[in-house]
CSV table of C-alpha atoms and ligand atoms in Angstrom, one decimal:
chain,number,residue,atom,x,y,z
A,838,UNK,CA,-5.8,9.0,27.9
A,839,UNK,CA,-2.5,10.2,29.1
A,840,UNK,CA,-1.3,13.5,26.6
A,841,UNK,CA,2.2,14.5,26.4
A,842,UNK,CA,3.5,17.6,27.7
A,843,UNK,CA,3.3,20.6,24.8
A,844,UNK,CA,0.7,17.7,22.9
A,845,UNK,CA,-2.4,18.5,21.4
A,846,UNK,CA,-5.0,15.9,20.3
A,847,UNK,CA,-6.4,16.2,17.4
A,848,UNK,CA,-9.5,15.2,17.1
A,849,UNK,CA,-9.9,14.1,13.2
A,850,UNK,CA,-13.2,13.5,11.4
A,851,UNK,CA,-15.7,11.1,11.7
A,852,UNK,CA,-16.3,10.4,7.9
A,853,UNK,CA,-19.7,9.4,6.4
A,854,UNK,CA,-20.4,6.9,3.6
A,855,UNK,CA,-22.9,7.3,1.1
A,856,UNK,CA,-23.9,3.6,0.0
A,857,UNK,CA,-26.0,2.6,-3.3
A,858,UNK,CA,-28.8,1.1,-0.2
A,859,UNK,CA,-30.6,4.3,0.8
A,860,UNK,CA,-32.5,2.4,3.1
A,861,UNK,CA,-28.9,1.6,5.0
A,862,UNK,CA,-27.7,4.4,7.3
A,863,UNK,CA,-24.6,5.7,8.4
A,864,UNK,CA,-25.0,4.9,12.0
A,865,UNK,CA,-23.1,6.6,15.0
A,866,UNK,CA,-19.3,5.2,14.9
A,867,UNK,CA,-18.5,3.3,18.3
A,868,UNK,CA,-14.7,4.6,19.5
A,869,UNK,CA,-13.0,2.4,22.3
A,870,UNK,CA,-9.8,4.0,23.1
A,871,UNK,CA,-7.8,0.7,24.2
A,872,UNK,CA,-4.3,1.8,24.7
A,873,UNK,CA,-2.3,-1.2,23.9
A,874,UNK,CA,-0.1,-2.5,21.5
A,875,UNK,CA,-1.6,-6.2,21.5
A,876,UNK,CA,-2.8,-6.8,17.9
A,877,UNK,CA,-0.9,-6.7,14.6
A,878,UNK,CA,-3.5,-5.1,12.7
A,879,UNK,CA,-7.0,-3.6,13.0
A,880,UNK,CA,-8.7,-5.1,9.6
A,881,UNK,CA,-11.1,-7.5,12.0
A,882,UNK,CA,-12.4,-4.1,13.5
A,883,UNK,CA,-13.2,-2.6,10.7
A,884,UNK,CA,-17.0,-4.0,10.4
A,885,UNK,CA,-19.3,-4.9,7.6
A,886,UNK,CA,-18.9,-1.4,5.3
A,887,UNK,CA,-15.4,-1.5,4.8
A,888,UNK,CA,-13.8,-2.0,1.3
A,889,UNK,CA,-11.6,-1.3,-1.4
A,890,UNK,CA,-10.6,-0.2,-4.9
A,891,UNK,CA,-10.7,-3.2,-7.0
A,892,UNK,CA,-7.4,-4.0,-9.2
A,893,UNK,CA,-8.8,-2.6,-12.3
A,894,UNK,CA,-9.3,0.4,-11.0
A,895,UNK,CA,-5.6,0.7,-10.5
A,896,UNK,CA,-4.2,3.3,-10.7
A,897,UNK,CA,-6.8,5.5,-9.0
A,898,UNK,CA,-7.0,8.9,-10.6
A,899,UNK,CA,-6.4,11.6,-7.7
A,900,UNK,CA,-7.0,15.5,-8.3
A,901,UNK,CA,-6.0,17.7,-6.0
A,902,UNK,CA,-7.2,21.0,-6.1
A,903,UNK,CA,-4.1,23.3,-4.5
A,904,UNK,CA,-6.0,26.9,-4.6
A,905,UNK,CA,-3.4,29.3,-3.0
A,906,UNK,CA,-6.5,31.8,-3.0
A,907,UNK,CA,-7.6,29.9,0.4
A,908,UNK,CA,-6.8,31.6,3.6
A,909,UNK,CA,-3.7,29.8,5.4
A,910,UNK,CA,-3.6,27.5,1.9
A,911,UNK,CA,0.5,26.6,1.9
A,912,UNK,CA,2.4,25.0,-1.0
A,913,UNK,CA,3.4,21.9,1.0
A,914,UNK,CA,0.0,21.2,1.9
A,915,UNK,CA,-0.5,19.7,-1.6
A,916,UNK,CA,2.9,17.7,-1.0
A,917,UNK,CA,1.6,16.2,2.0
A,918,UNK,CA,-1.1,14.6,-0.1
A,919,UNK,CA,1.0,13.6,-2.4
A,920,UNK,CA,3.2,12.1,0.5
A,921,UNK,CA,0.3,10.5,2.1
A,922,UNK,CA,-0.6,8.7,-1.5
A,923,UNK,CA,2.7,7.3,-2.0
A,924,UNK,CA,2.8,6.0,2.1
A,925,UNK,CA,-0.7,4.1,1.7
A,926,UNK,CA,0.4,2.8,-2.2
A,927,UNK,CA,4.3,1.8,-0.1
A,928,UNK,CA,2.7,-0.3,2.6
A,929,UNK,CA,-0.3,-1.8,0.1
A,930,UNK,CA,3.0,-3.4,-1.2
A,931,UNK,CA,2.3,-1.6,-4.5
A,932,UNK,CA,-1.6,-3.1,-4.7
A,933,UNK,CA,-2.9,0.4,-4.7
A,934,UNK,CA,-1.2,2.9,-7.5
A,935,UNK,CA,-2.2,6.3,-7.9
A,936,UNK,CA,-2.3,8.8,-10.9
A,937,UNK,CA,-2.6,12.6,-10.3
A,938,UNK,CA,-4.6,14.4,-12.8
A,939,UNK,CA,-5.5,17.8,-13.5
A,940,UNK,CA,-8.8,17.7,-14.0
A,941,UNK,CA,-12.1,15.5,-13.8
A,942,UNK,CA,-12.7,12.8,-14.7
A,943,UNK,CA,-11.3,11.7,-11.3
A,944,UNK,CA,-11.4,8.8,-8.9
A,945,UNK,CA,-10.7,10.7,-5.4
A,946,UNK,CA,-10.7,14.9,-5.5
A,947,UNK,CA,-9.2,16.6,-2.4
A,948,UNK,CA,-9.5,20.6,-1.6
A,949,UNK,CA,-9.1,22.9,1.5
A,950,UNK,CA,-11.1,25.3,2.9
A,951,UNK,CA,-11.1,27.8,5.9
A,952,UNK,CA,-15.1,27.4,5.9
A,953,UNK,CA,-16.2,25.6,8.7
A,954,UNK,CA,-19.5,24.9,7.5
A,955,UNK,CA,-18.4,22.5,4.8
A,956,UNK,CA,-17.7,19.9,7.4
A,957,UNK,CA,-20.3,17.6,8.4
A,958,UNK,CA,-19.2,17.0,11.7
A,959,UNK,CA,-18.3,20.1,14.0
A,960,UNK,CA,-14.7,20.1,15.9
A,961,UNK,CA,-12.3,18.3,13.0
A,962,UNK,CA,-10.1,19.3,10.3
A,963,UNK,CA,-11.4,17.2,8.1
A,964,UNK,CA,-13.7,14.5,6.1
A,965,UNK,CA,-13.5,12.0,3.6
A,966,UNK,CA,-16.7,10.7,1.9
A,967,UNK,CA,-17.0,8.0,-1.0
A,968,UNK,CA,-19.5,6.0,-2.8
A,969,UNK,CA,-19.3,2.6,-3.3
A,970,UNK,CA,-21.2,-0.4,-5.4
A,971,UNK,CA,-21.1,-4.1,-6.1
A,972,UNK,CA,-17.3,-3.4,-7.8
A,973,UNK,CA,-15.9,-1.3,-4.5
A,974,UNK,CA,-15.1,1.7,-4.1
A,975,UNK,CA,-15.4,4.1,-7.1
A,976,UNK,CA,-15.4,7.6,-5.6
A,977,UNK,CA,-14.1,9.8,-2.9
A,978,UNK,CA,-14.1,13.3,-1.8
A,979,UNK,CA,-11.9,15.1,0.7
A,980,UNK,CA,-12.1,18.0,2.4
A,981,UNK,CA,-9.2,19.5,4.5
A,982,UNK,CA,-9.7,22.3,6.3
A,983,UNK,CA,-6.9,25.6,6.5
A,984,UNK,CA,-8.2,26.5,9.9
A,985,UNK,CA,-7.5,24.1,13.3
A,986,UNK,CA,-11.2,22.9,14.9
A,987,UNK,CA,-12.9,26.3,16.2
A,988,UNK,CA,-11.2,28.5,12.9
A,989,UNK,CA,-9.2,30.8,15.2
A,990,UNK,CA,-6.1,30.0,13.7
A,991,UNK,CA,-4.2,28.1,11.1
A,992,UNK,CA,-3.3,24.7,11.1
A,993,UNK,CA,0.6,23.9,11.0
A,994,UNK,CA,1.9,21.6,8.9
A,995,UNK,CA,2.0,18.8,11.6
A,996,UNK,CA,-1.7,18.4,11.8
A,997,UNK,CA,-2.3,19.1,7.6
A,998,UNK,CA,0.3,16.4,7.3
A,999,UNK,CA,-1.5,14.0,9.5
A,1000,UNK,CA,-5.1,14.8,8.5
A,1001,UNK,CA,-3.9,13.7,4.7
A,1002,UNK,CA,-2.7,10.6,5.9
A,1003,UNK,CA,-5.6,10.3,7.9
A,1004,UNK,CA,-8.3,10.7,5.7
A,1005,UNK,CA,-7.0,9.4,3.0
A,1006,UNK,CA,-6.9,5.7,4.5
A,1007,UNK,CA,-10.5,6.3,5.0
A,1008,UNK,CA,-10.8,6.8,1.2
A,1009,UNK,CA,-9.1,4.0,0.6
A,1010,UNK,CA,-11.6,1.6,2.8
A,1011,UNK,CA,-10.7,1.6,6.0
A,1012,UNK,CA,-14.0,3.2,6.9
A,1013,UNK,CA,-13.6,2.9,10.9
A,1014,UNK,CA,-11.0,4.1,13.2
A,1015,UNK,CA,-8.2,1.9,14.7
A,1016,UNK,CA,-9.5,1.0,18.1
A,1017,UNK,CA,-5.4,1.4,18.8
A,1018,UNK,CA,-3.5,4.8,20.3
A,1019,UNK,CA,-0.8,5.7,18.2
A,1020,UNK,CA,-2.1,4.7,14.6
A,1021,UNK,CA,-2.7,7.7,12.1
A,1022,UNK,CA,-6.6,5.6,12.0
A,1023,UNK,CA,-7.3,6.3,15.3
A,1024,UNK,CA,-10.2,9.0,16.0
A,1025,UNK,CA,-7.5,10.8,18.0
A,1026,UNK,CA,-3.8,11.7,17.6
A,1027,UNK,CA,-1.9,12.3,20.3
A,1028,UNK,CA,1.5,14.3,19.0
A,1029,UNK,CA,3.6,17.1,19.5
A,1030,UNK,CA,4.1,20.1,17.5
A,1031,UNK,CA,7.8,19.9,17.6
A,1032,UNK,CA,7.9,16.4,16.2
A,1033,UNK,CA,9.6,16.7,13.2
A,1034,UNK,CA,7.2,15.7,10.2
A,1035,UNK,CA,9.5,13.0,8.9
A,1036,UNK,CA,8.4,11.3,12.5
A,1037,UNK,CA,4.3,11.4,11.5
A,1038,UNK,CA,4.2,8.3,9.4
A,1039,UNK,CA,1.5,4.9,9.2
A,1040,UNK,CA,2.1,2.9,12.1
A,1041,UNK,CA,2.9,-0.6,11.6
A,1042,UNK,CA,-0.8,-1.7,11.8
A,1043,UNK,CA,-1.9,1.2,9.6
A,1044,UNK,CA,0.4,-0.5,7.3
A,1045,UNK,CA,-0.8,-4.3,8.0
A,1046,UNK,CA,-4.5,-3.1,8.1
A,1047,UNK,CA,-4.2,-1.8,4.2
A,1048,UNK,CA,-2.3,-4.8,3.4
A,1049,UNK,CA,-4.5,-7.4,4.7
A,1050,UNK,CA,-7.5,-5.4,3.0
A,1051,UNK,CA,-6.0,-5.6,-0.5
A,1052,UNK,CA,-4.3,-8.9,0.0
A,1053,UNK,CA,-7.4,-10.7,1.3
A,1054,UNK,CA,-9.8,-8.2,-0.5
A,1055,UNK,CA,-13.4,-9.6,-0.7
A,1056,UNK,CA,-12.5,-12.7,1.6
A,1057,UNK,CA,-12.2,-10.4,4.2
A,1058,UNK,CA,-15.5,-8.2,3.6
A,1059,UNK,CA,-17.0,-11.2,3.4
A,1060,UNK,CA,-15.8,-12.4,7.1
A,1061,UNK,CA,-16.3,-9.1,8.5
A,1062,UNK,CA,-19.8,-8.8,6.8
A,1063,UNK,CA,-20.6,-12.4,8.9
A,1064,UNK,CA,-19.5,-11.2,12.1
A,1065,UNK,CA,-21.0,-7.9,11.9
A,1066,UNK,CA,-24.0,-6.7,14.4
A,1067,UNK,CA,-25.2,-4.4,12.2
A,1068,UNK,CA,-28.3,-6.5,10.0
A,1069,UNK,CA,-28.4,-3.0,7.5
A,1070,UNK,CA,-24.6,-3.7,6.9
A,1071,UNK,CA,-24.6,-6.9,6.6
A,1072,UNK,CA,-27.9,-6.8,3.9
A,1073,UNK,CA,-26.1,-4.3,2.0
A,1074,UNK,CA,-23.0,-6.5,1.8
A,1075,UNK,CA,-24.5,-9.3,1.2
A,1076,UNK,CA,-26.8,-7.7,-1.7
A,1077,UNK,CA,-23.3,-6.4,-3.6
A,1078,UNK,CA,-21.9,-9.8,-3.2
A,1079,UNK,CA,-25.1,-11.8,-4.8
A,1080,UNK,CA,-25.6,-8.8,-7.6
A,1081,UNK,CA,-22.1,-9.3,-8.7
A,1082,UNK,CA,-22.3,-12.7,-8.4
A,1083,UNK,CA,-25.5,-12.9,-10.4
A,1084,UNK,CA,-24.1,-10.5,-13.4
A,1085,UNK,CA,-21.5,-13.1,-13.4
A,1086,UNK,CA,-23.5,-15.8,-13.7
A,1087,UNK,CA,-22.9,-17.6,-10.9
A,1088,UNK,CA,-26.0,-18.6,-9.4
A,1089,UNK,CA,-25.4,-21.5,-7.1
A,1090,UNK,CA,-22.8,-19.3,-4.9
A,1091,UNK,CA,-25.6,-16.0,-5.1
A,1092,UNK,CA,-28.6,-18.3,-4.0
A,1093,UNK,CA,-27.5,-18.9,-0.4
A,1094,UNK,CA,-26.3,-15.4,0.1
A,1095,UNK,CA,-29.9,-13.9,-1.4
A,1096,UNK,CA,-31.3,-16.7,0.8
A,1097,UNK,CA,-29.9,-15.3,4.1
A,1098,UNK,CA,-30.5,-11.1,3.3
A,1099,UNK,CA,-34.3,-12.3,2.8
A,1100,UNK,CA,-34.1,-13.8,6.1
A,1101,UNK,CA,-32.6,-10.6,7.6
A,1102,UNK,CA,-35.4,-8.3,5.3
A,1103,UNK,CA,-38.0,-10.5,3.5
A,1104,UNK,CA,-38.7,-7.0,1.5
A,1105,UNK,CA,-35.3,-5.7,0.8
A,1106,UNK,CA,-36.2,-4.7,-2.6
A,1107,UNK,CA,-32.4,-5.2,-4.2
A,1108,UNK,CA,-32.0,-8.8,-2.6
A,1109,UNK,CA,-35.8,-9.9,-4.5
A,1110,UNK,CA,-34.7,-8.3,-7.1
A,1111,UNK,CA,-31.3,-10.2,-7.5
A,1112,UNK,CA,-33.3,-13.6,-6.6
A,1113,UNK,CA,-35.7,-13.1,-9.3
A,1114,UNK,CA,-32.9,-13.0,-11.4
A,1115,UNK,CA,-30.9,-15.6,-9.9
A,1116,UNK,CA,-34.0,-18.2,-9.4
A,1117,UNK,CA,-35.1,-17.9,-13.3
A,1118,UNK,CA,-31.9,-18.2,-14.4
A,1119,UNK,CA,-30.7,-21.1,-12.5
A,1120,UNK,CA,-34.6,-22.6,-12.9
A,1121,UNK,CA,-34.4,-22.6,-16.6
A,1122,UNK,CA,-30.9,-23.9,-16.6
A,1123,UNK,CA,-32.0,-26.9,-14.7
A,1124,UNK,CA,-34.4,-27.2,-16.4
A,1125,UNK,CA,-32.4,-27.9,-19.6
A,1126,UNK,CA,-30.2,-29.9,-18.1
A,1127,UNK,CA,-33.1,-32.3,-16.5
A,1128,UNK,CA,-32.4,-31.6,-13.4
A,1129,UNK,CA,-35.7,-31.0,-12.5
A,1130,UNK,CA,-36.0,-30.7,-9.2
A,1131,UNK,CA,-34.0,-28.4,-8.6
A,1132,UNK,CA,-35.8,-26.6,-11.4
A,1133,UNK,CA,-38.9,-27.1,-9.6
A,1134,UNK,CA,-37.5,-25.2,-6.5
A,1135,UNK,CA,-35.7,-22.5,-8.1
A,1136,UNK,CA,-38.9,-21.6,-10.6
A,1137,UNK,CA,-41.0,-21.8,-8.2
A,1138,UNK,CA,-39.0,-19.1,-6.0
A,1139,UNK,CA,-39.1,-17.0,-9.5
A,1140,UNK,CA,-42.8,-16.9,-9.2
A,1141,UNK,CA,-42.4,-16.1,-5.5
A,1142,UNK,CA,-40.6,-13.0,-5.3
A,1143,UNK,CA,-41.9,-12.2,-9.0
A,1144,UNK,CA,-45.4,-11.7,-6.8
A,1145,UNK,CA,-43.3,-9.9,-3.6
A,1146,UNK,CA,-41.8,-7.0,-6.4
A,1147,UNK,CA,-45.3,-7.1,-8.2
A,1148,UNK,CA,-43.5,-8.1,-11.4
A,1149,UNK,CA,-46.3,-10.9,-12.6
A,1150,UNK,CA,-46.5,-8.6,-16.0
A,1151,UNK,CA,-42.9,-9.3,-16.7
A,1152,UNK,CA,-43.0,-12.1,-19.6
A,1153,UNK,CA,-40.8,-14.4,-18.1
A,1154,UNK,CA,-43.7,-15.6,-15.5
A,1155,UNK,CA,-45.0,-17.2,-18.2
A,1156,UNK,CA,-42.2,-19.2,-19.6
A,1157,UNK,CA,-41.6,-20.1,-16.0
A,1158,UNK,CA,-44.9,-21.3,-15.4
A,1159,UNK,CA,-44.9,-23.5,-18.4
A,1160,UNK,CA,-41.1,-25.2,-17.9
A,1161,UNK,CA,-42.4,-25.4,-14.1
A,1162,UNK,CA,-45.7,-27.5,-14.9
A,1163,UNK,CA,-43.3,-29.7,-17.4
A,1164,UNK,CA,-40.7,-30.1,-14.4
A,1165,UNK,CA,-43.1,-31.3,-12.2
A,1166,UNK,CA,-44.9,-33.4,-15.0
A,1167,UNK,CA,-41.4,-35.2,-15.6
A,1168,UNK,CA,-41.3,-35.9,-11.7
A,1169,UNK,CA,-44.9,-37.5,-11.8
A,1170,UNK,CA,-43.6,-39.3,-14.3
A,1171,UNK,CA,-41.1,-40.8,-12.3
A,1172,UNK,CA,-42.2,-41.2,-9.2
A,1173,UNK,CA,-45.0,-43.2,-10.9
A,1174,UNK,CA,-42.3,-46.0,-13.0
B,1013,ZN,ZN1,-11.5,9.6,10.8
């Protein structure tokens, strides 16, 4: 990679998400540095955990803790923030609205610190982390630090500028970097100190990347989750999707996607779980409605993964059992006219 004269790169943080599946790990982040200028937008890079505040969360409640008792705390930082809210909430095309707050309850909290050891990662000036469940994003935390990589000095406003932008849009779901040079979510910045700050702005794919993921939402997890290598990701995806879709009572749409995260892990506990649910649900439904074939399948896939999550106390085995051995009557029945 080719630095300017008087340029630094900054190398900003790797952030780490913390995921309702325990059983699905953060793994190592992959960073190509391909410096050209050929796509529009990164969203098709950004892999099978990326995703979003939902509408209703709108606006998201941010507090930002401006303690001037910091070392190398300034005033401005906190503007920078503020700055870096209303750039990501301009190119979301107004999708994503913040409120700032004074105190918790709160949706994303940000602070700085000069100690080092507060960072995961070793060697950046910074790290978002959030939490996330079937409904999207519902939590962040960032941490900024006063102090540039190896503490023997204090950062200037260029790099506490960037690093709010920077981590920021990781809060706000784009969870990987840009694969592309020159976007504020790339893993490295390549800038000058005497670029005036007005200059250190979203690139135009930043700007497409957070439009497309809050235009095309969960259309576009959903794609991303399909093409992903990663089976964890994709279960964990695939799990909030079918959960959600299961409260909602929508069973016919959550049956194939349960069907294809027991194919990845026949014991992922949350995807039996969810098909239990889904299976009696639809089963009895059926049922009622005399479609009893599909009754027959469904119920019988109740019993199944009833026995896999060694639920056979639960009362609803036995309600099963008995519409089951009426389903299959009524087919006998049939068959035999
Ligand atoms: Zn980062």
């Amino acid at each position: 990679m080719k630095l300017l004269p008087e340029s630094k790169l900054l190398l900003l943080a790797l952030s780490a998400a913390l995921s309702l599946c325990p059983s699905v790990a953060a793994s190592e982040e992959q960073q190509k540095l391909i410096p050209t200028a050929a796509a529009s937008d990164y969203a098709d890079s950004l892999g099978a955990k990326a995703d979003y505040w939902h509408p209703e969360k709108m606006p998201i409640r941010v507090m930002i803790v401006a303690d001037p008792r910091v070392p190398n705390y300034k005033p401005q930082f906190r503007d920078f923030f503020i700055g870096a809210c209303q750039s990501w909430s301009e190119a979301s095309n107004g999708k994503i609205t913040f409120k700032f707050v004074q105190a918790e309850p709160c949706d994303i909290k940000v602070w700085w610190t000069n100690d080092l050891k507060q960072l995961l990662n070793k060697g950046e000036l910074g790290e978002a982390q959030w939490e996330n469940d079937p409904d999207g994003m519902y939590r962040a935390n960032i941490k900024l630090l006063t102090l540039n990589e190896d503490g023997s000095r204090g950062i200037n406003d260029q790099e506490a500028k960037l690093m709010c932008l920077h981590e920021l849009g990781h809060a706000l779901g784009i969870v990987k970097h840009s694969p592309y040079l020159g976007d504020i979510m790339n893993a490295c910045i390549d800038f000058n100190y005497s670029t005036p700050l007005d200059q250190l702005i979203l690139s135009p794919r930043d700007k497409a990347t957070i439009l497309r993921l809050y235009t095309e939402g969960d259309a576009l997890l959903d794609k991303l989750c399909a093409e992903s290598a990663d089976p964890r990701a994709r279960l964990m995806r695939l799990c909030f999707r079918a959960d959600k879709l299961v409260q909602n009572e929508k069973y016919e749409q959550a049956y194939p996607l349960l069907d294809t995260a027991l194919s990845i892990d026949p014991r992922c506990t949350p995807a039996l779980s969810s098909m239990s649910n889904c299976c009696f649900e639809q089963g009895m439904d059926a049922y009622s409605a005399g479609n009893y074939e599909l009754a027959v399948s469904r119920l019988s896939r109740f019993i199944e993964t009833s026995k896999a999550l060694n639920y056979m106390n639960n009362p609803q085995i036995a309600e099963a059992m008995e519409s089951l051995n009426r389903c299959k009557a009524k087919l006998n029945q049939s068959k035999s006219k």
